[in-house]
Tab-separated table of C-alpha atoms in Angstrom:
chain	number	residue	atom	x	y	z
L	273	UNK	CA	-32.782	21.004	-62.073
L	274	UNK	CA	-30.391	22.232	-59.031
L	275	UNK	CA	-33.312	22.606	-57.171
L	276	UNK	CA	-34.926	19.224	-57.614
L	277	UNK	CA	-31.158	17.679	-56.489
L	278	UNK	CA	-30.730	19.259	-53.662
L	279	UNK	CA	-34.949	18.695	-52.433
L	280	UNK	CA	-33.695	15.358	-52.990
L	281	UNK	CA	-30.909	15.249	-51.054
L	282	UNK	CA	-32.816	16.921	-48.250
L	283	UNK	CA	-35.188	14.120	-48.479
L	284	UNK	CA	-32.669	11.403	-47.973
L	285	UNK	CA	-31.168	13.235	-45.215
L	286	UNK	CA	-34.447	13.302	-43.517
L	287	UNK	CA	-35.523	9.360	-44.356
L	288	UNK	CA	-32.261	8.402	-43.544
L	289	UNK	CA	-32.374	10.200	-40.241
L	290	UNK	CA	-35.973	9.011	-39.104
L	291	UNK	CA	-34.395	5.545	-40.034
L	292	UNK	CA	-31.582	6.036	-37.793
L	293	UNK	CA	-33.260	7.291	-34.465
L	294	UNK	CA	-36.059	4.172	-35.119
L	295	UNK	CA	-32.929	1.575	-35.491
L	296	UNK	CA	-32.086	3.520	-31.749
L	297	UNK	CA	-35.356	2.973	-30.383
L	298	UNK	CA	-35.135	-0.782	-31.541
L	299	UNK	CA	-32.106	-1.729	-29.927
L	300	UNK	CA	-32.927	0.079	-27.110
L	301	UNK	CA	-36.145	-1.479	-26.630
L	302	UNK	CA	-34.400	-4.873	-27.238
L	303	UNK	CA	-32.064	-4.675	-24.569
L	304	UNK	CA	-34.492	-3.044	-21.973
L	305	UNK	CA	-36.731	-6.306	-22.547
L	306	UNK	CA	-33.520	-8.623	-22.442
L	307	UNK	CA	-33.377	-10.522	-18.851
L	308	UNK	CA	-30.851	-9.186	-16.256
L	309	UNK	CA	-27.942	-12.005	-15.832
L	310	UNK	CA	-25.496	-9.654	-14.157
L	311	UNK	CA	-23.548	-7.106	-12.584
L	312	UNK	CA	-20.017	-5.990	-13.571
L	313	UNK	CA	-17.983	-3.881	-10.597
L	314	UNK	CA	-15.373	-1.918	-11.407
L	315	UNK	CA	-13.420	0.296	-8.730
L	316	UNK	CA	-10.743	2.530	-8.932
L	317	UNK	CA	-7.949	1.678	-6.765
L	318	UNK	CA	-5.112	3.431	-8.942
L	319	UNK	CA	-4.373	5.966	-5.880
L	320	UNK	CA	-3.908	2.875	-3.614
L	321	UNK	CA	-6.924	2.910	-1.466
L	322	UNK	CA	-8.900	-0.252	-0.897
L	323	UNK	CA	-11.452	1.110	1.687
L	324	UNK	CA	-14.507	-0.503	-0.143
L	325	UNK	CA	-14.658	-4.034	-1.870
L	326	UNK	CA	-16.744	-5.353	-4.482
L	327	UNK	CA	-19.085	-7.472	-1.953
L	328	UNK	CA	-19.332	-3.465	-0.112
L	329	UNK	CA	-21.229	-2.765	-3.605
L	330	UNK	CA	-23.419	-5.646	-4.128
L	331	UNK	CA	-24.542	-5.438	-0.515
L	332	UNK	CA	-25.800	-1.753	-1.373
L	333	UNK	CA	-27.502	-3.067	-4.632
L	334	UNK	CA	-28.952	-5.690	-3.110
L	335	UNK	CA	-30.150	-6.055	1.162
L	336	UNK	CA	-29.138	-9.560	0.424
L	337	UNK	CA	-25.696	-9.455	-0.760
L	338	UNK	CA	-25.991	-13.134	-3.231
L	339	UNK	CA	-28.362	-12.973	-6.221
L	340	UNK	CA	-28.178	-9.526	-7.068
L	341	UNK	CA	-31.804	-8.412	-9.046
L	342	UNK	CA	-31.258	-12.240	-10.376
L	343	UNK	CA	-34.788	-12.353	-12.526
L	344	UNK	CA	-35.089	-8.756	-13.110
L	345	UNK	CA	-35.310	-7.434	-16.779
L	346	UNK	CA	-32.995	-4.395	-18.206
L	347	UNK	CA	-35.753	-1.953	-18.570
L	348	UNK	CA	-37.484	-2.545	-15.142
L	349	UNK	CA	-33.920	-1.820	-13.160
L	350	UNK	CA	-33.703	1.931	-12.404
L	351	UNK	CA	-30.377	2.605	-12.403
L	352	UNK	CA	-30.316	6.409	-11.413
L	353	UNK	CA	-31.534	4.545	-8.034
L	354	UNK	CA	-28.352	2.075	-7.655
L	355	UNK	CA	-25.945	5.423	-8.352
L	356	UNK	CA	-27.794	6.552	-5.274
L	357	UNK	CA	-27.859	4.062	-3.139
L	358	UNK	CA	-23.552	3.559	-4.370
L	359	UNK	CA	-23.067	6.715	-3.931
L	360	UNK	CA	-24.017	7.398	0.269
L	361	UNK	CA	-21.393	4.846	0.513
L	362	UNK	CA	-18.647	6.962	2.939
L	363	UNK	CA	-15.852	6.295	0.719
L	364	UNK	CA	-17.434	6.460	-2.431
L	365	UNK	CA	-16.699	9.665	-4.188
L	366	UNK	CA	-18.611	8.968	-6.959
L	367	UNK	CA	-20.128	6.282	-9.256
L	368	UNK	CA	-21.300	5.777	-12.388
L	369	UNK	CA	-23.793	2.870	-13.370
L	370	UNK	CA	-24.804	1.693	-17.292
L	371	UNK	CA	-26.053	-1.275	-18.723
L	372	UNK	CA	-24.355	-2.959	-21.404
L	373	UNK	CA	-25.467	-4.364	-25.050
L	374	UNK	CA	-26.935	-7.629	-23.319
L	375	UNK	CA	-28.304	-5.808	-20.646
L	376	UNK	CA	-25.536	-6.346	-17.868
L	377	UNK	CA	-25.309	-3.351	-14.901
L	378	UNK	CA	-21.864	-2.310	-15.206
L	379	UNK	CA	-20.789	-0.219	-12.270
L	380	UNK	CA	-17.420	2.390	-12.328
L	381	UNK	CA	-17.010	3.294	-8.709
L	382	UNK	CA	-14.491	6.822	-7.994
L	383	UNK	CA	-13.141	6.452	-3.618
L	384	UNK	CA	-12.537	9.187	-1.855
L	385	UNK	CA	-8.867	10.522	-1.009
L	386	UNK	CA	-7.790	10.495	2.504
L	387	UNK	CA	-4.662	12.869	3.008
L	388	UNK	CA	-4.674	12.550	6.537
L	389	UNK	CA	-5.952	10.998	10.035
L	390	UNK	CA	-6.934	12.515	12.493
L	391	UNK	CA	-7.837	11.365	16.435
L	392	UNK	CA	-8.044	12.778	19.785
L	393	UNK	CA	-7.645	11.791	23.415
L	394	UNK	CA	-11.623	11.418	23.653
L	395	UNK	CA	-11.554	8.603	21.021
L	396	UNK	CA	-12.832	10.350	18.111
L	397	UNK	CA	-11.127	9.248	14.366
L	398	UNK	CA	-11.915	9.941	11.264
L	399	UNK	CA	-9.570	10.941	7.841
L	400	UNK	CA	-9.849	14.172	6.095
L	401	UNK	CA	-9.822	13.800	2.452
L	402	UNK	CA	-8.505	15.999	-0.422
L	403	UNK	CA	-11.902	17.906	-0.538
L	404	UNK	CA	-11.891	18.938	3.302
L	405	UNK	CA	-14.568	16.633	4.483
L	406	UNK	CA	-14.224	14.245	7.012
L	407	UNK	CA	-15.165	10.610	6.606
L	408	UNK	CA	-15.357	7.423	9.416
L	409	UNK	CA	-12.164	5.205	9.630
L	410	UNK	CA	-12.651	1.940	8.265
L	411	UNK	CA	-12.888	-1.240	9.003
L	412	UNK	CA	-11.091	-2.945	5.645
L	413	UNK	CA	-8.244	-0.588	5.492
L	414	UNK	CA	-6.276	1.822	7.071
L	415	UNK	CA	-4.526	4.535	5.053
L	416	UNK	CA	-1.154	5.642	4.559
L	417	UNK	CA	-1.651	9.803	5.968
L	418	UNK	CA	-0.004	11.468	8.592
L	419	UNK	CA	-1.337	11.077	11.598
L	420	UNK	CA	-3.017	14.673	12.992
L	421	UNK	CA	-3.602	14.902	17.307
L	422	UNK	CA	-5.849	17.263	17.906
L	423	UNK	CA	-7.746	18.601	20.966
L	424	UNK	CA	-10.180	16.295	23.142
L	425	UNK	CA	-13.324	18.782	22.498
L	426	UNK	CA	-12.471	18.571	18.590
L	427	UNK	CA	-14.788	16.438	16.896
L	428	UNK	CA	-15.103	17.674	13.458
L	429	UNK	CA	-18.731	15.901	11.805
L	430	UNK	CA	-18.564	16.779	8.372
L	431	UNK	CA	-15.681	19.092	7.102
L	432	UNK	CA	-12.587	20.013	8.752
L	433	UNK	CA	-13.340	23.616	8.160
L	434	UNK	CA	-16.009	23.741	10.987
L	435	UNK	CA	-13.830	26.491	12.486
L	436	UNK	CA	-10.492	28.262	11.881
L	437	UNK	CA	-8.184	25.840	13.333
L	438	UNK	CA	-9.536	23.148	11.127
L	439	UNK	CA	-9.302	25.398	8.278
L	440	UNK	CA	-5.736	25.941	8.765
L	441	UNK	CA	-5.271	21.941	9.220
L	442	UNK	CA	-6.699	21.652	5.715
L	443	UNK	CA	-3.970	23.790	4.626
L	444	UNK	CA	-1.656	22.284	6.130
L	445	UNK	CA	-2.363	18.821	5.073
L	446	UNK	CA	-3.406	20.002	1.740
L	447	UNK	CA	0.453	21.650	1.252
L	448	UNK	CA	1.918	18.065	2.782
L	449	UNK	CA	0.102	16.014	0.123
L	450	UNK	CA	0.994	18.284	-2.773
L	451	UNK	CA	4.974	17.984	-1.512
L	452	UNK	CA	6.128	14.884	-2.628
L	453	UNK	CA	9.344	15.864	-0.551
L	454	UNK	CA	7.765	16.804	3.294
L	455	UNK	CA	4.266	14.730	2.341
L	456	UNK	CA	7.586	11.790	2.934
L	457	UNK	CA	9.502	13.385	6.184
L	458	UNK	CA	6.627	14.204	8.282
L	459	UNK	CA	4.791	11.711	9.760
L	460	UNK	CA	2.691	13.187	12.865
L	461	UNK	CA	1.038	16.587	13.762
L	462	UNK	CA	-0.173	17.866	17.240
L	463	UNK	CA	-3.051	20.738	16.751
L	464	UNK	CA	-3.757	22.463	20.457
L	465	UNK	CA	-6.970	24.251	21.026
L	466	UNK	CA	-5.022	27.759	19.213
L	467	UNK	CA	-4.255	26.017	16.243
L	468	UNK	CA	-0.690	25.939	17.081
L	469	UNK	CA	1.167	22.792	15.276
L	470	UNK	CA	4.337	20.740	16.407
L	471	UNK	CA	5.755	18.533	13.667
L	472	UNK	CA	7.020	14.861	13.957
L	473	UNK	CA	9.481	13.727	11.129
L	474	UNK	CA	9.897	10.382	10.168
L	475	UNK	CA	13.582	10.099	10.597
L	476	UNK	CA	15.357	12.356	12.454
L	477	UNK	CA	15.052	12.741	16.265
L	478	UNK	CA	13.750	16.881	16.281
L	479	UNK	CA	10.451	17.746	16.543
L	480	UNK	CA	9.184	20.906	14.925
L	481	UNK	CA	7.363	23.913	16.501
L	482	UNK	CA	5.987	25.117	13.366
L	483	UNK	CA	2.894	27.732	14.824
L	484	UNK	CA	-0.229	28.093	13.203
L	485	UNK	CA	-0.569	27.621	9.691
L	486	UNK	CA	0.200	30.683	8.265
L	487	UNK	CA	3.345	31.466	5.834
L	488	UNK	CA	3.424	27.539	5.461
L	489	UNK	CA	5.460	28.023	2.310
L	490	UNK	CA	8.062	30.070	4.033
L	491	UNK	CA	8.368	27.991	7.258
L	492	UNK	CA	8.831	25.137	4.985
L	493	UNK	CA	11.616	26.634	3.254
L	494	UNK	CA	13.279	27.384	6.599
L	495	UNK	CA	13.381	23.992	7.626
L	496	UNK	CA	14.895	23.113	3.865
L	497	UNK	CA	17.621	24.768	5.563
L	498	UNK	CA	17.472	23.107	8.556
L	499	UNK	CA	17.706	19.847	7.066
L	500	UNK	CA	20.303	20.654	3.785
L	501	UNK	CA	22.741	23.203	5.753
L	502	UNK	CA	22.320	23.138	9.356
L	503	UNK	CA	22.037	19.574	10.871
L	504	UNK	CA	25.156	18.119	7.666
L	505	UNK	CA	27.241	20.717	9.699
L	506	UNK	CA	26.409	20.978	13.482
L	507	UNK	CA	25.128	16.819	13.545
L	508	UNK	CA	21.823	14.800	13.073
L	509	UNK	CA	21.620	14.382	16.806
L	510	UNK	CA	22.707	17.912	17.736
L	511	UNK	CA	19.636	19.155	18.584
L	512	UNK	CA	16.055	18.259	19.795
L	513	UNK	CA	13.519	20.656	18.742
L	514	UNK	CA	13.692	23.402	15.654
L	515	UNK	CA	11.383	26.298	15.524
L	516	UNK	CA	10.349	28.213	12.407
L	517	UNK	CA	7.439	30.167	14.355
L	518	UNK	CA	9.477	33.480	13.943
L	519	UNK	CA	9.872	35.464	10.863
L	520	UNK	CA	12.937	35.343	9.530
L	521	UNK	CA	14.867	33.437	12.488
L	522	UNK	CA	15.129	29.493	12.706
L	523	UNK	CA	15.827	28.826	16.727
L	524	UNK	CA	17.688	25.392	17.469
L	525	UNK	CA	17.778	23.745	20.312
């Protein structure tokens, strides 16, 4: 008698199953043969970027930019294609593209984080985002990074860490934008052909020979000093250049 219940019960579970993945294969064969009306953009702009626009999109979608696959039905769009296409965009970092229950293209587009700008005497620009790779400066907007100098025969192409003077840029950028504190004071950085750095604030009238970008931390913490003990005692105006190059010494002047 157990038996017979539970060969039962296994039979339900398998109807019921079949039942459920052919109700799947109906709706989903209902909205892939539902006519395209429309596509729904959504793009992140929570970190305060606005380098691309929804028109940027619908221009990649669509050569045309106006009736975007107007005609077209659900199950003849390849969408893997538009995520693609969205997704060679410069300052798209990355994109995600579903259709909805009436067979709308919805569109959830990620940009790309710039955490700093950089531009030399030979009229190269470009940012450098949080991932190290260097992107084109746009035309729409212009972000809110320091500002990096750097030599005339630098012209990085795809990642700032091309080379080791780059790579220590990244770092140094990379600690500035995780320091809610200095990413605020400093607003400029000159990179010669060493990899040596000189720091602009944002306030005060010193500039900064900081050196290469090694012990960042502890240079950092030096100028703390600087800045909490130093200038509140000797004047804001006292000096004109600090330098934390030197271990264990900070040399005003």
């Amino acid at each position: 008698m157990l038996r017979k219940i539970k060969i039962k019960r296994g039979v339900y579970f398998v109807a019921g199953a079949i039942l459920l993945f052919v109700l799947i294969g109906f709706v989903s064969k209902k909205q892939m043969d539902k006519p395209f009306s429309e596509v729904y953009i959504d793009i992140d702009y929570s970190q305060g970027n606005y380098f691309i626009h929804e028109n940027d999109i619908r221009k990649l979608i669509n050569a045309l930019g106006n009736e975007v696959l107007t005609g077209s039905f659900a199950g003849d769009i390849n969408l893997r294609n538009i995520e693609t296409k969205i997704e060679k965009h410069p300052f798209v970092k990355e994109a995600e593209v579903f259709r909805d229950l009436r067979g709308n293209i919805k569109a959830k587009i990620k940009q790309k984080k710039p955490i700093a700008r950089i531009i030399n005497n030979g009229g190269f620009g470009a940012y450098i985002t949080d991932a190290g790779e260097v992107i084109p400066l746009s035309d729409n907007y212009t972000a809110r990074v320091v500002l990096v100098k750097i030599p005339s025969s630098k012209k990085y192409k795809v990642s700032i860490e091309e080379d080791e003077q780059g790579k220590g840029l990244f770092e140094m950028v990379s600690y500035l934008e995780a320091s809610k504190f200095w990413k605020a004071q400093i607003a400029e950085i000159s990179m010669d052909k060493r990899g040596e750095m000189i720091l602009y604030p944002q306030v005060t009238r010193q500039y900064i020979e900081f050196g290469k970008a090694e012990d960042i931390e502890t240079k950092f913490s030096k100028l703390h000093i600087f800045y909490t003990k130093i200038l509140p005692e000797k004047g804001w105006n006292t000096y004109e250049k600090v330098n934390v190059k030197y271990k264990d010494q900070i040399v005003c002047e």
